[in-house]
Short mmCIF file of C-alpha atoms in Angstrom, two decimals:
data_model
loop_
_atom_site.label_atom_id
_atom_site.label_comp_id
_atom_site.label_asym_id
_atom_site.label_seq_id
_atom_site.Cartn_x
_atom_site.Cartn_y
_atom_site.Cartn_z
CA MET A 1 71.34 21.86 68.35
CA ASN A 2 68.25 21.59 70.48
CA ARG A 3 67.36 18.81 72.83
CA THR A 4 64.38 17.61 74.77
CA ARG A 5 64.58 17.31 78.52
CA MET A 6 64.03 13.82 79.87
CA ASN A 7 62.77 15.02 83.23
CA ASP A 8 62.17 18.18 85.21
CA ARG A 9 64.94 19.88 87.08
CA PHE A 10 65.22 19.53 90.81
CA THR A 11 63.86 22.57 92.59
CA ARG A 12 64.57 21.52 96.13
CA THR A 13 67.17 23.41 98.14
CA ARG A 14 69.08 22.58 101.23
CA ASN A 15 70.89 24.66 103.77
CA GLY A 16 74.49 23.90 104.62
CA SER A 17 76.69 25.16 107.39
CA THR A 18 80.39 25.52 107.94
CA ASP A 19 82.38 25.86 111.10
CA SER A 20 85.49 27.95 111.37
CA GLY A 21 87.97 28.63 114.08
CA ARG A 22 91.36 30.14 114.59
CA GLY A 23 94.46 28.13 113.97
CA GLY A 24 97.82 28.58 115.60
CA SER A 25 100.57 30.84 114.35
CA ARG A 26 102.64 29.43 111.50
CA PHE A 27 105.59 31.27 109.95
CA GLY A 28 104.31 34.56 111.29
CA SER A 29 100.73 34.02 110.17
CA SER A 30 97.51 32.71 111.63
CA ALA A 31 95.24 30.57 109.50
CA ARG A 32 91.53 29.96 109.48
CA SER A 33 90.66 26.38 110.36
CA ARG A 34 87.75 24.81 108.52
CA SER A 35 85.79 21.69 109.22
CA ASP A 36 85.77 19.25 106.34
CA GLY A 37 83.98 16.41 108.03
CA PRO A 38 81.04 14.69 106.42
CA SER A 39 77.58 16.19 106.83
CA ARG A 40 74.17 14.56 106.68
CA SER A 41 72.51 14.71 103.30
CA GLY A 42 69.07 13.71 102.11
CA GLY A 43 67.59 12.93 98.71
CA TYR A 44 68.61 10.74 95.78
CA GLY A 45 67.74 7.61 97.79
CA ARG A 46 70.49 5.03 98.05
CA ARG A 47 73.67 6.05 96.30
CA PRO A 48 77.19 4.67 96.12
CA ALA A 49 79.56 5.50 98.94
CA ALA A 50 81.43 8.75 98.45
CA VAL A 51 85.08 9.63 98.76
CA GLN A 52 85.74 11.05 102.22
CA GLY A 53 84.51 14.65 102.44
CA GLU A 54 82.53 14.42 99.20
CA PHE A 55 78.93 13.64 98.33
CA ALA A 56 77.95 10.45 96.53
CA LEU A 57 77.74 11.04 92.80
CA PRO A 58 74.24 10.84 91.30
CA LYS A 59 73.33 7.91 89.11
CA THR A 60 72.78 8.64 85.43
CA ILE A 61 69.26 7.71 84.31
CA THR A 62 69.87 7.91 80.57
CA PRO A 63 72.90 5.84 79.48
CA ALA A 64 75.91 7.89 78.49
CA LEU A 65 77.43 7.77 75.03
CA PRO A 66 80.73 5.87 74.90
CA ALA A 67 84.08 7.62 74.98
CA VAL A 68 85.91 8.35 71.75
CA GLU A 69 89.52 7.66 70.82
CA GLY A 70 90.18 10.84 68.85
CA PHE A 71 88.79 14.31 68.21
CA ALA A 72 87.95 13.30 64.64
CA ASP A 73 85.32 10.93 66.04
CA LEU A 74 83.39 13.87 67.51
CA ASP A 75 80.60 15.86 65.88
CA MET A 76 82.47 19.17 65.83
CA PRO A 77 82.89 21.84 63.13
CA GLY A 78 85.84 21.30 60.83
CA ALA A 79 87.27 24.67 61.85
CA LEU A 80 87.49 23.50 65.46
CA LEU A 81 89.20 20.28 64.44
CA GLY A 82 91.65 22.30 62.37
CA ALA A 83 92.36 24.60 65.30
CA LEU A 84 93.07 21.62 67.54
CA SER A 85 95.55 20.29 65.01
CA SER A 86 97.27 23.66 64.61
CA GLN A 87 97.57 23.95 68.40
CA GLY A 88 99.23 20.54 68.56
CA VAL A 89 96.32 18.97 70.44
CA THR A 90 96.01 15.56 68.82
CA VAL A 91 94.81 13.08 71.45
CA PRO A 92 91.99 13.89 73.91
CA PHE A 93 92.59 13.54 77.62
CA PRO A 94 90.36 10.95 79.33
CA ILE A 95 87.90 13.52 80.68
CA GLN A 96 87.59 15.03 77.20
CA ALA A 97 87.14 11.68 75.48
CA ALA A 98 84.46 10.64 77.97
CA THR A 99 82.40 13.83 78.29
CA LEU A 100 82.56 15.47 74.86
CA PRO A 101 80.32 12.94 73.05
CA ASN A 102 77.61 13.66 75.63
CA SER A 103 78.09 17.41 76.03
CA LEU A 104 78.09 17.85 72.24
CA ALA A 105 74.74 16.05 72.23
CA GLY A 106 73.38 18.59 74.72
CA ARG A 107 73.50 16.48 77.89
CA ASP A 108 74.16 18.02 81.28
CA VAL A 109 77.56 16.97 82.58
CA LEU A 110 79.03 16.53 86.04
CA GLY A 111 82.76 16.05 85.62
CA ARG A 112 85.41 15.56 88.24
CA GLY A 113 89.05 15.58 87.26
CA ARG A 114 92.22 16.68 88.96
CA THR A 115 93.74 20.03 88.11
CA GLY A 116 95.61 19.80 84.82
CA SER A 117 93.48 16.92 83.52
CA GLY A 118 92.05 18.86 80.57
CA LYS A 119 88.77 20.12 82.02
CA THR A 120 88.92 23.46 80.17
CA LEU A 121 88.80 21.93 76.70
CA ALA A 122 86.33 19.31 77.93
CA PHE A 123 83.67 21.96 78.47
CA GLY A 124 85.10 24.63 76.17
CA LEU A 125 84.99 22.65 72.94
CA ALA A 126 81.40 21.59 73.55
CA LEU A 127 80.37 25.16 74.34
CA LEU A 128 82.05 26.56 71.23
CA ALA A 129 80.83 23.79 68.92
CA ARG A 130 77.22 24.15 70.03
CA THR A 131 77.34 27.96 69.80
CA ALA A 132 79.12 28.15 66.42
CA GLY A 133 77.09 29.86 63.72
CA GLN A 134 75.05 31.97 66.15
CA ARG A 135 75.39 35.70 66.74
CA ALA A 136 74.76 37.39 70.07
CA GLU A 137 72.85 40.63 70.36
CA ALA A 138 74.18 43.50 72.43
CA ARG A 139 74.37 42.69 76.16
CA GLN A 140 72.90 39.20 75.61
CA PRO A 141 75.55 36.45 75.58
CA LEU A 142 74.67 32.93 74.48
CA GLY A 143 77.11 30.99 76.66
CA LEU A 144 78.42 31.57 80.18
CA ILE A 145 81.45 30.20 82.02
CA LEU A 146 81.52 31.00 85.75
CA VAL A 147 84.85 30.71 87.58
CA PRO A 148 85.94 31.64 91.12
CA THR A 149 89.03 33.79 90.46
CA ARG A 150 90.39 36.36 88.04
CA GLU A 151 93.42 34.20 87.30
CA LEU A 152 91.29 31.23 86.34
CA ALA A 153 89.06 33.45 84.19
CA GLN A 154 92.09 34.71 82.28
CA GLN A 155 93.49 31.21 81.88
CA VAL A 156 90.18 29.89 80.53
CA THR A 157 89.94 32.83 78.13
CA ASP A 158 93.50 32.33 76.90
CA ALA A 159 92.96 28.60 76.46
CA LEU A 160 89.75 28.99 74.45
CA ALA A 161 90.65 32.10 72.42
CA PRO A 162 92.24 30.34 69.41
CA TYR A 163 89.34 27.92 69.14
CA ALA A 164 86.76 30.70 69.47
CA ARG A 165 88.46 32.62 66.67
CA SER A 166 88.35 29.57 64.44
CA VAL A 167 84.54 29.53 64.56
CA ARG A 168 84.16 33.34 64.66
CA LEU A 169 82.86 33.55 68.22
CA ARG A 170 83.58 36.53 70.45
CA LEU A 171 84.82 36.03 74.02
CA ALA A 172 84.44 38.59 76.80
CA THR A 173 86.20 38.29 80.16
CA VAL A 174 84.33 39.84 83.09
CA VAL A 175 86.28 39.98 86.37
CA GLY A 176 86.79 42.30 89.30
CA GLY A 177 89.89 44.42 89.69
CA MET A 178 89.70 45.66 86.09
CA PRO A 179 87.85 48.68 84.62
CA ILE A 180 84.17 47.82 84.52
CA GLY A 181 83.56 50.30 81.71
CA ARG A 182 85.68 48.34 79.24
CA GLN A 183 83.90 45.13 80.15
CA ALA A 184 80.52 46.82 79.70
CA SER A 185 81.65 48.06 76.28
CA ALA A 186 82.62 44.53 75.24
CA LEU A 187 79.18 43.27 76.23
CA ARG A 188 77.44 46.11 74.40
CA ALA A 189 79.43 45.28 71.28
CA GLY A 190 78.19 41.71 71.50
CA ALA A 191 79.95 38.62 72.84
CA GLU A 192 78.71 35.09 72.31
CA ILE A 193 80.67 33.65 75.26
CA VAL A 194 81.28 35.36 78.60
CA VAL A 195 83.89 34.11 81.07
CA ALA A 196 83.11 35.70 84.43
CA THR A 197 83.56 35.77 88.15
CA PRO A 198 80.19 35.91 89.94
CA GLY A 199 80.62 39.26 91.68
CA ARG A 200 81.58 41.32 88.63
CA LEU A 201 78.93 39.69 86.45
CA LYS A 202 76.30 40.57 89.04
CA ASP A 203 77.52 44.18 89.03
CA LEU A 204 77.18 44.39 85.25
CA ILE A 205 73.69 42.89 85.36
CA ASP A 206 72.66 45.37 88.05
CA ARG A 207 73.92 48.20 85.82
CA GLY A 208 71.87 46.92 82.90
CA ASP A 209 74.95 46.05 80.86
CA CYS A 210 74.22 42.32 80.65
CA ARG A 211 71.22 40.01 80.52
CA LEU A 212 71.37 36.23 80.81
CA ASN A 213 67.97 35.36 79.36
CA GLN A 214 69.56 34.15 76.10
CA VAL A 215 72.23 31.97 77.74
CA SER A 216 71.51 28.39 76.68
CA ILE A 217 74.78 26.79 77.83
CA THR A 218 76.24 27.42 81.29
CA VAL A 219 79.50 26.08 82.70
CA LEU A 220 80.56 26.12 86.34
CA ASP A 221 84.31 25.60 86.64
CA GLU A 222 85.76 24.89 90.11
CA ALA A 223 82.33 25.21 91.69
CA ASP A 224 83.56 24.00 95.06
CA GLN A 225 85.92 26.93 95.39
CA MET A 226 83.12 29.34 94.54
CA ALA A 227 81.19 27.80 97.42
CA ASP A 228 84.20 28.02 99.73
CA MET A 229 84.65 31.70 98.84
CA GLY A 230 81.04 32.50 99.72
CA PHE A 231 79.80 32.94 96.15
CA MET A 232 77.00 30.39 96.39
CA PRO A 233 74.15 32.95 96.72
CA GLN A 234 75.49 34.88 93.72
CA VAL A 235 76.00 31.71 91.68
CA THR A 236 72.47 30.46 92.28
CA ALA A 237 71.04 33.91 91.53
CA LEU A 238 72.88 33.93 88.20
CA LEU A 239 71.84 30.38 87.32
CA ASP A 240 68.23 31.32 87.98
CA GLN A 241 68.49 33.94 85.21
CA VAL A 242 69.69 31.71 82.35
CA ARG A 243 67.31 29.78 80.13
CA PRO A 244 65.74 27.06 82.30
CA GLU A 245 65.79 24.48 79.50
CA GLY A 246 69.47 25.16 78.74
CA GLN A 247 72.46 22.90 79.13
CA ARG A 248 74.55 23.01 82.31
CA MET A 249 78.02 21.58 82.81
CA LEU A 250 79.77 21.46 86.16
CA PHE A 251 83.47 20.61 86.29
CA SER A 252 85.72 20.55 89.33
CA ALA A 253 88.70 18.82 90.85
CA THR A 254 86.76 18.14 94.05
CA LEU A 255 83.05 17.75 94.66
CA ASP A 256 82.18 18.51 98.25
CA ARG A 257 78.76 18.74 99.79
CA ASN A 258 78.36 22.45 99.03
CA VAL A 259 78.38 21.52 95.33
CA ASP A 260 75.66 18.94 95.98
CA LEU A 261 73.15 21.80 96.15
CA LEU A 262 74.07 22.92 92.64
CA VAL A 263 73.96 19.39 91.26
CA ARG A 264 70.55 18.64 92.73
CA ARG A 265 68.99 21.96 91.80
CA TYR A 266 70.42 22.71 88.38
CA LEU A 267 71.63 19.52 86.66
CA SER A 268 69.07 17.33 84.94
CA ASP A 269 69.94 13.64 84.45
CA PRO A 270 73.63 14.52 84.17
CA VAL A 271 76.29 12.36 82.62
CA VAL A 272 78.69 11.74 85.49
CA HIS A 273 82.36 11.24 84.81
CA SER A 274 85.22 11.06 87.28
CA VAL A 275 88.68 10.71 85.77
CA ASP A 276 90.12 9.71 89.11
CA PRO A 277 89.34 10.18 92.79
CA SER A 278 90.03 13.78 93.66
CA ALA A 279 92.20 12.48 96.46
CA GLY A 280 95.57 12.92 94.82
CA ALA A 281 95.82 10.04 92.40
CA VAL A 282 98.50 11.63 90.23
CA THR A 283 101.15 8.98 89.66
CA THR A 284 103.67 11.54 88.37
CA MET A 285 103.49 13.58 91.58
CA GLU A 286 105.58 12.89 94.67
CA HIS A 287 104.34 14.01 98.09
CA HIS A 288 106.90 14.80 100.78
CA VAL A 289 106.26 15.76 104.39
CA LEU A 290 109.41 17.19 105.91
CA HIS A 291 109.50 17.18 109.69
CA ILE A 292 111.58 20.17 110.72
CA HIS A 293 112.29 22.07 113.92
CA GLY A 294 110.75 25.51 114.12
CA ALA A 295 114.19 27.09 114.54
CA ASP A 296 115.30 25.63 111.19
CA LYS A 297 112.19 26.42 109.18
CA HIS A 298 113.06 29.96 108.09
CA THR A 299 116.54 29.01 106.90
CA ALA A 300 115.28 25.87 105.18
CA THR A 301 112.62 27.88 103.35
CA THR A 302 115.26 30.33 102.15
CA GLN A 303 117.56 27.57 100.91
CA ILE A 304 114.73 25.80 99.08
CA ALA A 305 113.82 29.08 97.38
CA ALA A 306 117.44 29.46 96.25
CA ARG A 307 117.32 26.16 94.33
CA ASP A 308 117.95 25.96 90.60
CA GLY A 309 114.57 26.15 88.90
CA ARG A 310 111.19 27.64 89.70
CA VAL A 311 109.07 26.99 92.76
CA ILE A 312 105.75 28.16 94.18
CA MET A 313 105.68 28.65 97.94
CA PHE A 314 102.34 28.84 99.74
CA LEU A 315 101.72 30.69 102.99
CA ASP A 316 98.50 31.49 104.81
CA THR A 317 98.40 35.28 104.96
CA LYS A 318 99.22 38.30 102.82
CA HIS A 319 101.44 39.67 105.59
CA ALA A 320 103.49 36.46 105.72
CA VAL A 321 103.79 36.38 101.91
CA ASP A 322 105.07 39.95 101.77
CA GLY A 323 107.51 39.31 104.63
CA LEU A 324 109.00 36.18 103.07
CA THR A 325 109.24 37.82 99.64
CA GLU A 326 111.17 40.78 101.05
CA HIS A 327 113.50 38.43 102.94
CA LEU A 328 114.18 36.35 99.81
CA LEU A 329 114.94 39.43 97.70
CA ASN A 330 117.38 40.65 100.35
CA SER A 331 118.97 37.18 100.35
CA GLY A 332 119.57 37.19 96.60
CA VAL A 333 116.55 35.16 95.46
CA ARG A 334 114.42 36.48 92.59
CA ALA A 335 111.01 36.28 94.26
CA ALA A 336 107.64 37.97 93.82
CA ALA A 337 104.47 38.04 95.92
CA LEU A 338 100.99 37.09 94.76
CA HIS A 339 97.92 37.56 96.94
CA GLY A 340 94.49 39.14 97.01
CA GLY A 341 95.86 42.48 98.20
CA LYS A 342 97.56 43.04 94.86
CA SER A 343 95.76 44.85 92.06
CA GLN A 344 94.84 42.83 89.00
CA PRO A 345 97.54 44.47 86.82
CA GLN A 346 100.11 43.65 89.52
CA ARG A 347 98.95 40.04 89.69
CA THR A 348 98.98 39.68 85.92
CA ARG A 349 102.48 41.16 85.70
CA THR A 350 103.80 38.93 88.49
CA LEU A 351 102.45 35.79 86.84
CA ALA A 352 103.96 36.82 83.51
CA GLN A 353 107.35 37.36 85.17
CA PHE A 354 107.15 33.94 86.80
CA LYS A 355 106.14 32.17 83.60
CA THR A 356 108.95 33.78 81.60
CA GLY A 357 111.58 33.06 84.25
CA HIS A 358 112.19 36.71 85.18
CA VAL A 359 111.15 35.59 88.67
CA ASN A 360 112.13 32.17 90.02
CA VAL A 361 110.03 32.01 93.18
CA LEU A 362 106.34 32.82 93.44
CA VAL A 363 105.34 33.37 97.07
CA ALA A 364 101.57 33.15 97.29
CA THR A 365 98.44 32.69 99.31
CA ASN A 366 95.70 30.36 98.10
CA VAL A 367 94.81 32.90 95.40
CA ALA A 368 97.33 31.04 93.23
CA ALA A 369 96.08 27.58 94.16
CA ARG A 370 93.71 27.29 91.20
CA GLY A 371 93.63 28.42 87.63
CA ILE A 372 97.35 29.00 87.14
CA HIS A 373 99.21 26.88 84.64
CA VAL A 374 102.99 27.14 84.41
CA ASP A 375 104.87 24.74 82.16
CA ASN A 376 107.72 22.72 83.66
CA LEU A 377 107.03 23.65 87.27
CA ASP A 378 108.37 20.70 89.26
CA LEU A 379 108.12 21.87 92.87
CA VAL A 380 105.41 23.29 95.12
CA VAL A 381 106.23 24.00 98.77
CA ASN A 382 103.69 24.41 101.54
CA VAL A 383 105.63 26.64 103.92
CA ASP A 384 102.42 26.85 105.92
CA PRO A 385 100.59 23.50 105.77
CA PRO A 386 97.02 23.96 104.54
CA THR A 387 94.17 23.38 106.96
CA ASP A 388 91.93 21.65 104.42
CA HIS A 389 92.71 18.65 102.23
CA LYS A 390 91.08 20.35 99.22
CA ASP A 391 93.49 23.26 99.57
CA TYR A 392 96.35 20.77 99.63
CA LEU A 393 95.17 19.12 96.42
CA HIS A 394 94.75 22.39 94.59
CA ARG A 395 98.05 23.82 95.77
CA GLY A 396 99.78 20.68 94.61
CA GLY A 397 97.88 20.80 91.33
CA ARG A 398 100.22 23.57 90.12
CA THR A 399 102.81 20.88 89.41
CA ALA A 400 102.67 17.51 87.62
CA ARG A 401 100.16 18.89 85.13
CA ALA A 402 99.21 17.13 81.90
CA GLY A 403 101.48 14.17 82.50
CA GLU A 404 104.53 16.10 83.72
CA SER A 405 106.29 15.09 86.93
CA GLY A 406 106.59 17.16 90.07
CA SER A 407 106.85 17.19 93.84
CA VAL A 408 104.79 18.72 96.62
CA VAL A 409 106.78 19.42 99.78
CA THR A 410 105.18 20.42 103.08
CA LEU A 411 107.23 21.77 105.97
CA VAL A 412 105.80 20.48 109.24
CA THR A 413 106.92 21.51 112.72
CA PRO A 414 106.36 19.18 115.69
CA ASN A 415 103.08 20.79 116.79
CA GLN A 416 101.66 20.46 113.26
CA ARG A 417 102.32 16.74 112.76
CA ARG A 418 99.01 15.40 114.05
CA GLY A 419 96.96 17.80 111.92
CA MET A 420 99.04 16.98 108.85
CA THR A 421 98.47 13.27 109.35
CA ARG A 422 94.70 13.80 109.43
CA LEU A 423 94.85 16.04 106.34
CA MET A 424 96.79 13.47 104.31
CA ALA A 425 94.35 10.75 105.31
CA ALA A 426 91.43 12.90 104.15
CA ALA A 427 93.23 13.54 100.85
CA GLY A 428 93.91 9.83 100.36
CA ILE A 429 97.66 10.39 100.15
CA VAL A 430 100.48 8.42 101.74
CA PRO A 431 103.43 10.84 101.66
CA GLN A 432 107.11 10.18 102.05
CA THR A 433 107.96 11.51 105.51
CA THR A 434 111.53 12.63 106.26
CA GLN A 435 113.16 14.28 109.25
CA VAL A 436 115.37 17.08 107.92
CA ARG A 437 117.83 19.60 109.30
CA VAL A 438 119.37 22.60 107.62
CA GLY A 439 122.63 21.66 105.91
CA GLU A 440 121.85 17.95 105.73
CA GLU A 441 121.86 16.02 102.47
CA ALA A 442 118.19 14.99 102.67
CA LEU A 443 116.92 18.56 102.33
CA HIS A 444 119.04 19.13 99.22
CA ARG A 445 118.15 15.74 97.72
CA ILE A 446 114.40 16.25 98.02
CA THR A 447 114.13 19.97 97.23
CA GLY A 448 117.39 21.07 95.62
CA ALA A 449 117.99 23.44 98.56
CA GLN A 450 121.19 25.44 98.49
CA ALA A 451 122.60 28.55 100.13
CA PRO A 452 121.48 31.83 98.50
CA SER A 453 124.00 34.33 97.15
CA GLY A 454 123.28 36.88 99.86
CA ILE A 455 123.44 39.70 97.31
CA PRO A 456 120.14 41.62 97.35
CA VAL A 457 118.21 41.74 94.09
CA VAL A 458 115.58 44.11 92.76
CA ILE A 459 112.88 42.90 90.38
CA THR A 460 112.39 45.59 87.78
CA THR A 461 109.18 46.14 85.87
CA PRO A 462 109.63 46.52 82.10
CA VAL A 463 108.68 50.01 80.97
CA VAL A 464 106.43 50.09 77.93
CA GLU A 465 106.38 53.44 76.17
CA ARG A 466 102.99 54.45 74.85
CA PRO A 467 102.89 56.20 71.49
CA LYS A 468 102.04 59.87 71.77
CA LYS A 469 98.78 60.96 70.25
CA ARG A 470 99.15 63.36 67.36
CA GLY A 471 98.20 66.88 68.27
CA ALA A 472 97.92 66.05 71.96
CA THR A 473 100.22 68.89 73.02
CA SER A 474 98.33 71.68 71.28
CA ARG A 475 94.77 72.34 70.25
CA GLY A 476 95.89 74.84 67.63
CA ARG A 477 98.01 74.52 64.52
CA ARG A 478 100.92 72.09 64.83
CA ARG A 479 104.37 73.43 64.18
CA PRO A 480 106.20 71.68 61.33
CA VAL A 481 109.03 69.41 62.42
CA SER A 482 112.11 69.37 60.27
CA ALA A 483 113.73 66.17 59.05
CA ALA A 484 116.86 67.11 60.94
CA ARG A 485 114.89 67.19 64.19
CA ARG A 486 113.12 63.90 63.44
CA ALA A 487 116.21 61.89 62.51
CA PRO A 488 117.76 61.64 66.00
CA VAL A 489 114.45 60.41 67.37
CA ARG A 490 114.39 57.56 64.88
CA GLN A 491 117.98 56.64 65.62
CA SER A 492 117.51 56.64 69.37
CA THR A 493 114.42 54.47 69.03
CA ALA A 494 116.33 51.97 66.92
CA GLY A 495 119.16 51.99 69.41
CA ALA A 496 116.80 51.30 72.27
CA ALA A 497 115.23 48.43 70.38
CA ALA A 498 118.62 46.93 69.67
#
């Protein structure tokens, strides 16, 4: 489908600035403090007032198409509708029902919805439907999805894979921490849709393994985090390489003023849809602030980790994450660490262990705050309170996803109370505040805290045997192997499988 632009794209740019300082020590770690106050912005004339810390959303010039009640009401290939049915996806989430009629028609989209609100299918179905029937040449994808982290890239790929297969489209995932040669090979073989982090995609372009001049549909997922991580120059450089008349869709849980640059420069007359204010409007999520003495915090953290059920615990630094994980393992809690210092295979394995229940506690830095979906996760604990309300929202977004219920608990020592009050106000949340002590009923009632077993545990990594290549041990003639020699091998293999 082709479309005609109603007006030219904005080409103006603005410079933003951020302030950072050093925070105090928390649980053995020091955190970077960021300013999230409002900044002065020009352009767009008079616009509606914005949520605190965010820019005012642009007004849509061309009226948006109305929302639909079901997927069958959308102009999508029958194969996609069949795939939705086979996946058990029968009723669209609000952000999908509102944006898909417009994105399928080729409109630019600016969508804000909390984590777990269905953003991936909101942009993914439109991208796949509008690309179906086309074939990409080597190194020249037709659609691009930019995401900030490897974990989010893998989640987006996994979520869209069955739908891409249904319309015979090839997906390629391009992220750092994995062999670049394999990713280059996938692009050379031809991939209609590329899911990428900005840095690795830039590397592949610089090597000549990818060109974006045929990309007609571009998606930015969690654009605000890309800005926070310093990817804005790379993102804008990549967007400048795609087809200028193409469709752009920007989806995020929060829209701060760094994202305003992208909206003004790259979106043309976008359809704007906000499922809810990004300031924590999840009715199935409970927010608890637990006032606790510093002397009790370590023990309370250990007892919460020993609860029945899974929990994600957030700390500020890799060192603090590793230290707490080691302590929990020695205390009898099945815990694993996740942070940017881990290799991608380690991170993938840890997430798989957590999702399958092999590990009950995921101790993480903010690397896990976006792009990770775990079913039936009902508790997130901020051992170190975040310094930014956006970080709080995205940490908490790991629970109460897609209508499920969950709780976000933040441990706050006396010297952190004032900062936590300001953060909650910026997030638009009124938490339940409770004074707790180790061993008291309130801590158990809110978190399920209990004493750990005290018996150290070791998390083992499953060993996967790779089949031996025939003839790998000798370049000459292979010696014949008798049936008598082969039989025990078959029996031992069967025994191991049993």
